[in-house]
Coordinates of C-alpha atoms and ligand atoms in Angstrom, one line a residue:
M24 CA -9.4 -0.1 4.4
C25 CA -10.7 -3.3 6.1
G26 CA -10.3 -6.7 4.5
I27 CA -13.1 -9.1 3.5
V28 CA -13.0 -12.8 2.7
G29 CA -15.7 -15.4 1.8
Y30 CA -15.8 -19.1 1.2
I31 CA -18.4 -21.5 -0.2
G32 CA -17.7 -25.2 -0.9
D33 CA -17.6 -28.5 0.9
K34 CA -15.1 -27.8 3.6
N35 CA -15.5 -26.1 7.0
S36 CA -15.3 -22.4 6.1
A37 CA -14.1 -21.2 9.6
P38 CA -10.4 -22.0 9.4
I39 CA -10.2 -20.9 5.7
L40 CA -11.8 -17.6 6.6
I41 CA -9.5 -17.1 9.7
N42 CA -6.5 -17.9 7.6
G43 CA -7.6 -15.4 4.9
L44 CA -8.2 -12.7 7.5
K45 CA -4.7 -13.2 8.9
R46 CA -3.4 -12.5 5.4
L47 CA -5.6 -9.4 5.2
E48 CA -4.8 -8.1 8.6
Y49 CA -2.5 -5.5 7.1
R50 CA -5.6 -3.8 5.8
G51 CA -7.0 -3.3 9.3
Y52 CA -6.7 -4.9 12.7
D53 CA -8.8 -3.2 15.3
S54 CA -11.6 -5.9 15.3
A55 CA -12.6 -8.9 13.3
G56 CA -15.6 -11.2 12.8
L57 CA -16.9 -14.3 11.0
G58 CA -20.5 -15.0 9.8
I59 CA -21.3 -18.6 8.9
I60 CA -24.4 -20.5 8.1
E61 CA -24.4 -23.4 10.5
E62 CA -26.9 -26.1 9.7
G63 CA -29.3 -23.5 8.3
T64 CA -28.8 -20.9 11.1
P65 CA -26.7 -17.8 10.5
R66 CA -24.2 -17.3 13.3
I67 CA -21.8 -14.4 13.8
V68 CA -18.7 -14.4 16.1
K69 CA -16.8 -11.1 16.6
A70 CA -13.9 -9.9 18.6
K71 CA -12.2 -6.6 19.4
G72 CA -8.5 -6.7 18.5
K73 CA -6.5 -8.9 16.2
V74 CA -7.7 -11.9 14.2
S75 CA -5.9 -14.1 16.7
V76 CA -8.4 -13.0 19.4
L77 CA -11.2 -13.9 17.0
E78 CA -9.6 -17.2 16.2
N79 CA -9.6 -18.2 19.9
K80 CA -13.2 -17.3 20.2
V81 CA -14.2 -19.2 17.0
D82 CA -12.3 -22.3 18.3
S83 CA -14.1 -22.2 21.7
D84 CA -17.5 -21.5 20.1
G85 CA -16.9 -24.4 17.6
L86 CA -18.3 -22.3 14.7
H87 CA -18.7 -24.6 11.7
G88 CA -20.3 -24.4 8.3
E89 CA -19.6 -24.7 4.6
V90 CA -20.4 -21.1 3.7
G91 CA -19.1 -18.0 5.5
I92 CA -17.8 -14.5 5.3
G93 CA -15.2 -12.7 7.3
H94 CA -13.9 -9.2 8.0
T95 CA -11.0 -7.5 9.6
R96 CA -11.7 -3.9 10.4
W97 CA -10.0 -0.5 10.4
A98 CA -12.6 1.8 12.0
T99 CA -14.2 4.7 10.0
H100 CA -17.7 5.0 11.5
G101 CA -17.9 3.9 15.1
I102 CA -15.2 3.0 17.6
P103 CA -13.5 -0.4 17.4
N104 CA -15.6 -2.7 19.5
E105 CA -17.5 -5.9 19.1
I106 CA -20.8 -4.2 18.2
N107 CA -19.3 -2.2 15.4
A108 CA -17.2 -5.1 14.1
H109 CA -18.5 -6.9 11.0
P110 CA -20.4 -9.0 9.8
H111 CA -23.6 -7.1 10.6
F112 CA -26.9 -8.7 10.8
S113 CA -30.0 -7.1 9.4
M114 CA -32.7 -6.5 12.0
S115 CA -34.6 -9.6 10.9
G116 CA -31.4 -11.7 11.6
K117 CA -31.7 -13.2 8.1
I118 CA -29.1 -11.4 6.3
M119 CA -25.4 -10.7 7.2
L120 CA -22.9 -8.5 5.4
V121 CA -19.2 -7.6 5.5
H122 CA -18.2 -4.2 4.0
N123 CA -15.0 -2.5 3.1
G124 CA -15.6 1.2 2.2
I125 CA -17.8 4.1 3.3
I126 CA -21.5 4.5 2.7
E127 CA -21.6 8.3 2.4
N128 CA -25.4 8.7 2.5
Y129 CA -25.9 6.3 5.3
S130 CA -27.6 8.8 7.6
V131 CA -30.3 9.4 4.9
L132 CA -30.7 5.7 4.4
K133 CA -30.8 5.1 8.1
E134 CA -33.5 7.8 8.6
F135 CA -35.6 6.2 5.9
L136 CA -35.2 2.7 7.4
I137 CA -36.1 4.0 10.9
S138 CA -39.3 5.4 9.4
K139 CA -40.0 1.9 8.2
G140 CA -39.6 0.5 11.7
Y141 CA -35.9 -0.6 11.5
E142 CA -33.8 -0.4 14.7
F143 CA -30.0 -0.1 14.7
V144 CA -27.6 -1.5 17.2
S145 CA -24.2 -0.3 15.9
E146 CA -22.7 3.1 15.0
T147 CA -21.6 1.9 11.6
D148 CA -22.6 3.0 8.1
T149 CA -22.7 -0.7 7.1
E150 CA -25.7 -1.5 9.2
A151 CA -27.8 0.9 7.0
L152 CA -26.8 -1.1 4.0
V153 CA -27.6 -4.6 5.4
N154 CA -31.0 -3.3 6.6
L155 CA -31.7 -1.7 3.2
I156 CA -31.0 -5.1 1.6
D157 CA -33.4 -6.6 4.1
Y158 CA -36.0 -4.0 3.2
Y159 CA -35.8 -5.0 -0.4
C160 CA -36.1 -8.6 0.6
K161 CA -39.3 -8.2 2.5
E162 CA -41.7 -9.9 0.1
E163 CA -40.4 -12.7 -2.1
C164 CA -36.7 -12.4 -1.6
D165 CA -34.1 -12.8 -4.3
L166 CA -30.9 -11.8 -2.5
F167 CA -29.0 -10.8 -5.6
E168 CA -31.8 -8.5 -6.7
A169 CA -32.2 -7.1 -3.2
V170 CA -28.5 -6.2 -3.0
R171 CA -28.6 -4.7 -6.5
K172 CA -31.6 -2.5 -5.7
A173 CA -30.1 -1.4 -2.4
L174 CA -26.8 -0.5 -4.0
L175 CA -28.6 1.7 -6.6
K176 CA -29.5 3.8 -3.6
V177 CA -26.0 4.0 -2.1
D178 CA -23.5 6.8 -2.5
G179 CA -20.0 5.8 -1.5
T180 CA -17.5 3.0 -1.8
Y181 CA -17.9 -0.6 -1.1
G182 CA -16.5 -4.1 -1.4
I183 CA -19.2 -6.3 0.1
A184 CA -20.1 -9.9 0.6
V185 CA -23.6 -10.8 1.7
L186 CA -25.1 -14.0 3.0
S187 CA -28.8 -14.9 3.6
K188 CA -30.3 -17.6 5.7
D189 CA -32.9 -18.2 2.9
E190 CA -30.2 -18.7 0.2
P191 CA -27.4 -20.4 1.9
D192 CA -26.0 -21.7 -1.4
K193 CA -24.6 -18.4 -2.5
I194 CA -22.5 -15.3 -1.4
V195 CA -23.6 -12.1 -3.2
I196 CA -20.7 -9.6 -3.8
A197 CA -20.3 -6.1 -5.2
K198 CA -17.6 -3.6 -5.7
N199 CA -17.3 0.1 -6.0
G200 CA -14.0 1.8 -5.1
S201 CA -12.8 -1.0 -2.8
P202 CA -11.0 -4.0 -4.3
L203 CA -12.7 -7.4 -4.7
V204 CA -11.5 -10.6 -6.3
I205 CA -13.2 -13.9 -6.9
G206 CA -11.1 -17.1 -6.6
L207 CA -12.2 -20.1 -8.5
G208 CA -11.6 -23.6 -7.0
E209 CA -12.8 -27.1 -7.6
K210 CA -16.3 -27.5 -6.0
E211 CA -15.5 -24.4 -4.0
N212 CA -15.2 -20.7 -4.6
Y213 CA -13.7 -17.7 -2.7
I214 CA -14.0 -14.0 -2.6
A215 CA -11.4 -11.6 -1.0
S216 CA -10.2 -8.1 -0.9
D217 CA -7.0 -9.3 -2.4
V218 CA -5.4 -12.4 -3.7
N219 CA -3.1 -12.8 -0.6
A220 CA -6.1 -14.1 1.3
I221 CA -6.8 -17.0 -1.1
V222 CA -3.5 -17.7 -3.0
E223 CA -2.9 -20.9 -1.0
Y224 CA -6.2 -22.3 -2.3
T225 CA -6.4 -21.1 -5.9
K226 CA -4.4 -19.2 -8.5
R227 CA -7.4 -18.6 -10.8
V228 CA -9.0 -15.2 -10.1
I229 CA -11.4 -12.7 -11.5
Y230 CA -11.0 -9.0 -10.6
L231 CA -14.3 -7.1 -10.2
E232 CA -14.5 -3.6 -11.5
D233 CA -16.4 -0.7 -10.0
K234 CA -20.2 -0.9 -10.2
E235 CA -20.1 -4.7 -10.7
I236 CA -22.2 -7.1 -8.7
G237 CA -22.2 -10.9 -8.7
Y238 CA -22.5 -14.1 -6.7
I239 CA -20.5 -17.2 -6.1
T240 CA -21.9 -20.7 -5.4
S241 CA -19.7 -23.7 -4.7
N242 CA -19.5 -24.5 -8.4
D243 CA -20.6 -21.4 -10.3
Y244 CA -20.4 -17.7 -10.4
L245 CA -22.2 -14.8 -12.1
I246 CA -21.1 -11.2 -12.6
K247 CA -23.2 -8.3 -13.9
T248 CA -23.0 -4.6 -14.0
L249 CA -25.1 -2.8 -11.4
D250 CA -27.5 -1.9 -14.2
N251 CA -28.0 -5.6 -14.8
H252 CA -26.0 -6.6 -17.9
K253 CA -24.3 -9.9 -17.7
L254 CA -20.5 -9.9 -18.1
N255 CA -18.0 -12.4 -19.3
K256 CA -14.9 -11.6 -17.4
E257 CA -11.4 -12.8 -17.9
V258 CA -10.0 -15.4 -15.6
N259 CA -6.5 -14.5 -14.6
E260 CA -3.7 -16.9 -13.4
I261 CA -1.8 -15.3 -10.6
D262 CA 1.9 -15.8 -10.3
M263 CA 2.4 -15.8 -6.6
D264 CA 3.9 -18.3 -4.1
I265 CA 2.7 -18.8 -0.6
D266 CA 6.3 -18.3 0.7
E267 CA 6.0 -14.7 -0.6
I268 CA 3.3 -14.0 2.0
T269 CA 4.7 -15.8 5.0
K270 CA 7.5 -14.5 7.4
S271 CA 9.8 -17.3 6.3
G272 CA 11.5 -17.5 9.7
Y273 CA 11.8 -13.7 10.3
D274 CA 10.3 -12.2 13.4
H275 CA 8.5 -9.6 11.4
F276 CA 7.4 -9.0 7.8
M277 CA 9.1 -5.7 7.9
L278 CA 12.5 -7.2 8.6
K279 CA 11.9 -9.9 6.0
E280 CA 11.0 -7.3 3.4
I281 CA 14.1 -5.2 4.2
M282 CA 16.3 -8.2 3.9
E283 CA 14.6 -9.2 0.6
Q284 CA 15.7 -6.0 -1.1
P285 CA 18.6 -7.5 -3.1
E286 CA 16.2 -10.0 -4.6
S287 CA 13.2 -7.6 -5.0
L288 CA 15.5 -5.1 -6.8
R289 CA 16.8 -7.9 -9.1
N290 CA 13.1 -8.7 -9.9
T291 CA 12.4 -5.1 -10.7
M292 CA 15.3 -4.7 -13.1
R293 CA 15.3 -8.2 -14.7
G294 CA 15.2 -8.0 -18.5
R295 CA 14.6 -4.3 -18.5
T296 CA 18.0 -3.0 -19.8
V297 CA 20.1 -3.5 -23.0
L298 CA 23.7 -3.0 -22.1
S299 CA 25.0 -2.9 -25.7
E300 CA 22.8 0.1 -26.5
G301 CA 22.8 1.6 -23.0
I302 CA 19.0 1.7 -22.9
A303 CA 16.1 0.6 -20.8
K304 CA 13.4 -1.5 -22.3
L305 CA 10.1 -1.3 -20.5
G306 CA 7.4 -3.5 -22.0
G307 CA 4.6 -1.7 -20.2
L308 CA 5.5 1.6 -21.9
I309 CA 5.8 0.3 -25.5
G310 CA 3.9 2.6 -27.8
Y311 CA 3.9 5.4 -25.2
E312 CA 7.7 6.3 -25.2
E313 CA 7.5 9.2 -27.7
R314 CA 4.5 10.7 -26.0
L315 CA 6.2 10.5 -22.6
A316 CA 9.5 11.8 -23.9
N317 CA 7.7 14.7 -25.6
S318 CA 5.6 15.6 -22.5
K319 CA 5.6 19.3 -21.9
R320 CA 5.6 18.4 -18.2
I321 CA 5.4 15.3 -16.1
I322 CA 3.4 15.4 -12.9
I323 CA 4.1 12.6 -10.4
S324 CA 1.4 12.0 -7.8
A325 CA 1.3 9.6 -4.9
C326 CA 0.9 9.4 -1.1
G327 CA 3.2 8.6 1.8
T328 CA 6.3 6.6 0.9
S329 CA 5.3 6.5 -2.7
W330 CA 5.3 10.3 -2.7
H331 CA 8.8 10.3 -1.4
A332 CA 9.8 8.1 -4.3
A333 CA 8.0 10.6 -6.6
L334 CA 10.3 13.3 -5.2
V335 CA 13.3 11.2 -6.2
G336 CA 11.7 10.8 -9.6
E337 CA 11.4 14.6 -9.9
Y338 CA 15.1 15.0 -9.4
L339 CA 16.0 12.2 -11.9
F340 CA 13.6 13.2 -14.7
E341 CA 14.7 16.9 -14.5
N342 CA 18.4 16.2 -14.1
Y343 CA 18.9 13.5 -16.7
A344 CA 16.0 13.8 -19.1
G345 CA 15.5 17.6 -18.9
I346 CA 11.7 17.3 -18.5
P347 CA 10.0 19.7 -16.1
V348 CA 8.4 17.8 -13.2
E349 CA 5.9 18.6 -10.5
V350 CA 5.2 16.3 -7.6
E351 CA 1.8 16.4 -6.0
Y352 CA 0.2 14.7 -3.0
A353 CA -2.6 12.7 -4.6
S354 CA -5.0 13.8 -1.8
E355 CA -4.4 17.5 -2.8
F356 CA -4.3 17.0 -6.5
R357 CA -7.7 15.4 -6.6
Y358 CA -9.5 18.3 -5.0
R359 CA -7.7 21.4 -6.4
N360 CA -8.8 21.4 -10.0
P361 CA -5.2 21.0 -11.3
I362 CA -4.3 22.6 -14.6
I363 CA -3.4 19.6 -16.9
D364 CA -3.4 19.6 -20.6
K365 CA -3.1 16.8 -23.2
D366 CA 0.6 17.3 -23.6
D367 CA 1.2 16.4 -19.9
T368 CA 1.9 13.0 -18.5
V369 CA 0.8 12.2 -15.1
I370 CA 2.5 9.3 -13.3
F371 CA 0.9 7.7 -10.3
I372 CA 3.0 5.7 -7.9
S373 CA 1.4 3.2 -5.5
Q374 CA 2.6 0.0 -3.9
S375 CA -0.9 -1.3 -3.3
G376 CA -2.5 0.1 -6.4
E377 CA -5.6 0.7 -4.2
T378 CA -4.9 4.0 -2.3
A379 CA -8.2 5.9 -2.6
D380 CA -6.7 9.3 -3.0
T381 CA -4.2 8.2 -5.7
L382 CA -7.0 6.4 -7.6
A383 CA -9.3 9.4 -7.5
A384 CA -6.4 11.7 -8.6
L385 CA -5.7 9.3 -11.5
K386 CA -9.4 9.5 -12.6
E387 CA -9.2 13.3 -12.5
A388 CA -6.0 13.4 -14.6
K389 CA -7.6 11.0 -17.2
R390 CA -10.7 13.1 -17.3
K391 CA -8.5 16.1 -18.3
G392 CA -6.9 14.2 -21.2
A393 CA -3.4 13.6 -19.9
L394 CA -1.4 10.4 -20.5
V395 CA -1.8 8.5 -17.3
L396 CA 0.9 6.0 -16.3
G397 CA 1.1 3.8 -13.2
I398 CA 4.1 2.6 -11.2
V399 CA 2.5 -0.1 -9.1
N400 CA 3.4 -3.2 -7.2
V401 CA 0.2 -5.2 -6.9
V402 CA -0.5 -6.8 -10.2
G403 CA -4.1 -6.3 -11.3
S404 CA -4.8 -3.6 -8.7
S405 CA -7.2 -0.8 -9.4
I406 CA -4.5 1.8 -10.2
A407 CA -2.7 -0.6 -12.5
R408 CA -5.9 -1.3 -14.4
A409 CA -7.1 2.3 -14.6
S410 CA -3.8 3.6 -16.0
D411 CA -3.2 4.0 -19.8
A412 CA 0.1 2.1 -19.4
G413 CA 2.7 1.6 -16.8
V414 CA 5.5 -0.3 -15.2
Y415 CA 5.1 -2.9 -12.4
I416 CA 7.8 -2.8 -9.8
H417 CA 7.6 -6.5 -9.2
A418 CA 8.8 -6.2 -5.6
G419 CA 6.6 -9.1 -4.5
P420 CA 3.9 -8.8 -1.8
E421 CA 4.7 -6.2 0.8
I422 CA 2.8 -7.1 4.0
G423 CA 4.5 -4.9 6.7
V424 CA 2.6 -1.7 7.1
A425 CA 5.8 0.3 6.8
S426 CA 6.8 0.3 3.1
T427 CA 10.4 -0.7 2.5
K428 CA 11.2 -2.9 -0.5
A429 CA 8.4 -1.1 -2.5
F430 CA 10.2 2.2 -2.0
T431 CA 13.6 0.9 -3.3
S432 CA 11.9 -0.8 -6.3
Q433 CA 9.9 2.3 -7.1
I434 CA 13.1 4.3 -7.3
M435 CA 14.6 1.5 -9.5
V436 CA 11.7 1.8 -11.9
L437 CA 12.0 5.6 -11.9
S438 CA 15.7 5.2 -12.7
L439 CA 14.9 2.9 -15.6
I440 CA 12.3 5.3 -17.0
T441 CA 14.9 8.1 -16.6
L442 CA 17.4 6.0 -18.6
L443 CA 14.8 5.4 -21.3
L444 CA 13.9 9.1 -21.6
A445 CA 17.5 10.4 -21.2
R446 CA 18.7 8.1 -24.0
M447 CA 15.9 9.4 -26.2
K448 CA 17.2 12.8 -25.5
N449 CA 20.8 13.8 -24.8
M450 CA 22.4 11.0 -22.9
S451 CA 25.2 9.2 -24.7
V452 CA 25.4 5.4 -25.1
V453 CA 28.5 5.3 -22.8
Q454 CA 26.6 7.2 -20.0
G455 CA 23.7 4.9 -20.5
Q456 CA 26.0 1.9 -20.1
E457 CA 27.5 3.3 -17.0
I458 CA 24.1 3.5 -15.4
I459 CA 23.2 0.0 -16.5
K460 CA 26.4 -1.4 -15.0
A461 CA 25.6 0.5 -11.7
I462 CA 22.1 -0.9 -11.8
E463 CA 23.4 -4.5 -12.2
A464 CA 25.9 -4.1 -9.4
L465 CA 23.3 -2.6 -7.0
P466 CA 21.8 -5.7 -5.4
E467 CA 25.3 -6.8 -4.2
K468 CA 25.8 -3.4 -2.6
V469 CA 22.5 -3.7 -0.9
E470 CA 23.7 -7.1 0.4
E471 CA 26.8 -5.4 1.8
I472 CA 24.7 -2.9 3.8
L473 CA 22.4 -5.6 5.1
K474 CA 25.5 -7.5 6.4
H475 CA 25.9 -4.6 8.9
N476 CA 22.5 -5.2 10.4
E477 CA 24.0 -5.9 13.9
L478 CA 26.1 -2.8 13.8
I479 CA 23.0 -0.8 12.7
K480 CA 21.1 -2.4 15.6
S481 CA 23.8 -1.4 18.2
V482 CA 23.9 2.2 16.9
S483 CA 20.1 2.3 17.0
A484 CA 20.2 1.4 20.7
H485 CA 21.8 4.7 21.4
F486 CA 18.8 6.5 20.0
A487 CA 15.9 4.3 21.2
D488 CA 14.9 6.7 24.0
A489 CA 14.9 9.9 22.0
K490 CA 11.6 11.7 21.8
N491 CA 12.3 13.7 18.7
F492 CA 14.5 13.3 15.6
L493 CA 15.6 15.4 12.8
Y494 CA 16.5 13.8 9.4
L495 CA 18.5 16.0 7.0
G496 CA 19.6 15.5 3.4
R497 CA 20.2 17.6 0.3
G498 CA 19.2 17.2 -3.3
I499 CA 18.3 13.6 -4.1
H500 CA 18.8 12.8 -0.4
F501 CA 16.1 15.1 0.9
P502 CA 13.3 12.6 0.0
V503 CA 15.4 9.9 1.8
A504 CA 15.4 12.2 4.9
L505 CA 11.6 12.4 4.6
E506 CA 11.4 8.6 4.2
G507 CA 13.7 7.9 7.1
A508 CA 11.6 10.2 9.3
L509 CA 8.3 8.6 8.2
K510 CA 9.6 5.1 8.9
L511 CA 10.5 6.1 12.4
K512 CA 7.2 7.8 13.1
E513 CA 5.1 5.0 11.8
I514 CA 6.5 2.1 13.7
S515 CA 8.3 3.7 16.7
Y516 CA 5.8 6.5 17.4
I517 CA 8.8 8.9 17.8
H518 CA 8.3 12.3 16.4
A519 CA 10.7 12.8 13.5
E520 CA 10.9 15.5 10.8
G521 CA 12.7 15.4 7.5
Y522 CA 14.2 18.6 6.1
P523 CA 16.5 19.7 3.4
A524 CA 19.8 20.1 5.3
A525 CA 20.2 23.8 4.3
E526 CA 16.7 24.6 5.7
M527 CA 17.9 23.7 9.2
K528 CA 19.0 27.3 9.8
H529 CA 15.6 28.6 8.9
G530 CA 13.9 27.1 12.0
P531 CA 14.6 23.6 13.0
I532 CA 18.0 24.5 14.4
A533 CA 16.1 26.0 17.4
L534 CA 15.1 22.5 18.4
I535 CA 18.6 21.1 18.6
D536 CA 20.1 20.2 22.0
E537 CA 21.7 17.1 23.5
N538 CA 18.3 15.3 23.5
M539 CA 17.5 15.8 19.8
P540 CA 19.5 13.5 17.5
T541 CA 20.0 14.5 13.9
V542 CA 20.5 12.0 11.1
F543 CA 22.5 13.3 8.2
I544 CA 22.3 11.6 4.8
A545 CA 25.7 12.7 3.7
P546 CA 27.3 10.8 0.8
Q547 CA 30.2 12.6 -1.0
D548 CA 28.3 14.4 -3.7
A549 CA 28.3 18.0 -5.0
V550 CA 27.0 19.4 -1.8
Y551 CA 28.9 17.2 0.6
E552 CA 31.1 20.1 2.0
K553 CA 28.0 22.1 2.7
V554 CA 26.4 19.2 4.6
L555 CA 29.6 18.9 6.7
G556 CA 29.0 22.5 7.6
N557 CA 25.5 21.7 8.7
I558 CA 26.9 18.9 10.9
E559 CA 29.3 21.3 12.5
E560 CA 26.3 23.6 13.3
V561 CA 24.5 20.8 15.0
K562 CA 27.6 19.7 17.0
A563 CA 28.1 23.3 18.1
R564 CA 24.7 23.1 19.8
D565 CA 25.4 19.8 21.6
G566 CA 23.3 17.8 19.2
K567 CA 24.0 14.1 18.6
V568 CA 24.7 13.2 15.0
L569 CA 24.3 10.0 13.1
A570 CA 25.8 10.2 9.6
I571 CA 25.0 7.9 6.6
A572 CA 28.2 8.3 4.7
D573 CA 30.3 6.8 1.9
E574 CA 32.5 3.8 2.7
N575 CA 35.7 5.7 2.1
D576 CA 34.8 8.8 4.0
T577 CA 37.1 9.2 7.0
K578 CA 36.5 12.9 7.5
I579 CA 32.9 12.6 8.5
E580 CA 33.8 10.1 11.3
T581 CA 35.7 12.9 13.1
L582 CA 32.6 15.0 13.2
A583 CA 29.6 12.7 13.7
D584 CA 29.0 10.7 16.9
Y585 CA 28.0 7.6 14.9
T586 CA 28.6 6.8 11.2
L587 CA 27.0 4.1 9.1
K588 CA 28.9 3.5 5.9
I589 CA 27.4 2.6 2.5
P590 CA 29.1 1.5 -0.7
R591 CA 29.2 4.0 -3.6
T592 CA 27.1 3.7 -6.7
H593 CA 25.9 6.0 -9.5
E594 CA 24.4 9.2 -8.0
M595 CA 21.1 8.3 -9.6
L596 CA 20.8 5.1 -7.4
M597 CA 22.2 6.5 -4.2
P598 CA 18.8 6.8 -2.5
I599 CA 18.3 3.1 -2.8
L600 CA 21.4 2.5 -0.6
T601 CA 21.1 5.4 1.8
V602 CA 17.6 4.5 2.8
I603 CA 18.4 1.0 3.9
P604 CA 20.2 1.8 7.2
L605 CA 17.3 4.2 8.0
Q606 CA 14.8 1.4 7.4
L607 CA 16.8 -0.9 9.7
M608 CA 17.2 1.7 12.4
A609 CA 13.4 2.4 12.5
Y610 CA 12.8 -1.3 12.7
H611 CA 15.3 -1.9 15.6
I612 CA 14.1 1.0 17.6
A613 CA 10.5 -0.2 17.3
V614 CA 11.5 -3.7 18.4
M615 CA 13.5 -2.3 21.3
K616 CA 10.4 -0.3 22.4
G617 CA 8.4 -3.5 22.3
L618 CA 6.0 -2.2 19.6
N619 CA 4.1 -4.1 17.0
V620 CA 6.3 -3.4 14.0
D621 CA 4.1 -5.0 11.3
Q622 CA 0.8 -3.5 12.6
P623 CA 1.5 -0.1 14.1
R624 CA -1.4 1.6 15.9
N625 CA -4.0 3.5 13.9
L626 CA -2.5 2.6 10.5
A627 CA -3.4 0.2 7.8
K628 CA -1.3 -1.0 4.8
S629 CA -3.6 0.2 2.1
V630 CA -5.6 3.4 2.6
T631 CA -8.7 2.7 0.7
V632 CA -10.7 5.5 2.3
E633 CA -10.2 9.3 2.0
Ligands
AGP16 C1 4.5 3.8 4.1 O1 5.3 3.2 5.0 C2 3.1 4.0 4.5 N1 2.5 3.0 5.3 C3 2.2 4.8 3.6 O2 2.7 6.1 3.7 C4 2.0 4.4 2.2 O3 3.2 4.6 1.5 C5 0.9 5.3 1.5 O4 -0.3 5.0 2.2 C6 0.8 5.0 0.1 O5 0.4 3.7 -0.2 P1 0.5 3.1 -1.7 O6 1.9 3.1 -2.1 O7 0.0 1.7 -1.5 O8 -0.4 3.9 -2.5

């Protein structure tokens, strides 16, 4: 995790870096720092806490200079405090460095450096790296070469930016396992962990790959492999607007992103269906459709919310396309020597496209010869680039740490892939057309649900003081139960568990009393009557019930304490609707508890460490 940013040009770098760090704060927000060369003197200002605390400090210090680097931290080695915050100076005070990643062999490096007389002030792994660069800079220093030599000794992951007092006209950068992008401007250049940090200054970017190293000056750049071969990399034009990464009048990014779902879903589905033929048309899978449809097995792997979407995908692919599916946590998959053969397809789902576990699992699946597909939001991200093929969800930037619009767009893409596969198999054109019509009508149904935001808020108020929650759903709604529980845990710090409704009797029912609310996801599907039975069981034990139910369902209202209604759609798409009241409920409860919705404690948006 952590976010890094750098600027070199003819303007004062401090406000540009602070602005960039604010846009990267979703990657970590326990401490932050800037390092700037001010009239030939390297200066660092750091602060514990949010970037706004750093901003105040920088303003009062009057930090000023045309070249600088910045960092917002999510602690791995060493508690969040000013000493451990980045940038870190080398012992000589000549070199400063910001780092996103983990130096795994830092203790060996540190021991070596101590034997050479280096002293350390922080508890971080990063300080070993900046001192190692300093060590290689002892005699005649060429910063680029010193960084390169040091990185050849490093095991671990890094996205780094390095500044030296002796070469103030360049920022040296390198990447391995943590994202890094160069932004090209006019008489100025930028580096950042992702394009959000620099999109208001430039749309021309170059993505670095693992084991690449380079530098930027104000009017030039160079990129090489770590073993010193010069590279000519593609310059990409990014298609992103600044509005997409601001709150646009909403109190929180999370609320904005929930409310954006009609539009994000339209963007996900746009141009991807052909009604006359009842088929889906996915440009990113062209040339891979047959191999995918003939897969002996599909494995879907992801983490967190994306893993919940994967569970929906399992249900869809098996039910409609008749292909056996397994869903795996990427963190487990990567370490358990999974049995994969060349007739398998492994699909990786990731909003950020940078989740370390998912990326490592992807590399493992590739090594074993499977077809590797990505379902990713962030264009040009590591997972998107490492996949053989894939489908972007086009949900737009998701800044709130709690994933919302990415989840519904992931399910939309999984539904489109299901349609593609099912039509290649047994699904009739008429059935395909029914699904397309339902897909097209979906954004308006989402709008309908969002109109009830105030009602959802008032229902949420009845539950804001609960200490524990149970979320229950069956079939395709079980993943929604898991997702509802995760949303609540993440931002409200209320303990919540998701279960298949029928499993309640096998344990969780023991927890139910008047203080333990149960949320039932209970649309009128094949198991509806059974879910009503489960509601009766909770009521019989004095439990409070909130039901997410169909708009025409009057029966459930007589059983549940509170009911939130959703419009009907094709069964395949129901999770997209049922999850929305749960997203809003988690949001409102967190706001009522006065919590930081967009930056919940201990979390970061993209988990780029193990
Ligand atoms: C969701 O609300 C979470 N913050 C988290 O579980 C997230 O979904 C997970 O870390 C995976 O991220 P990715 O989709 O970017 O790979």
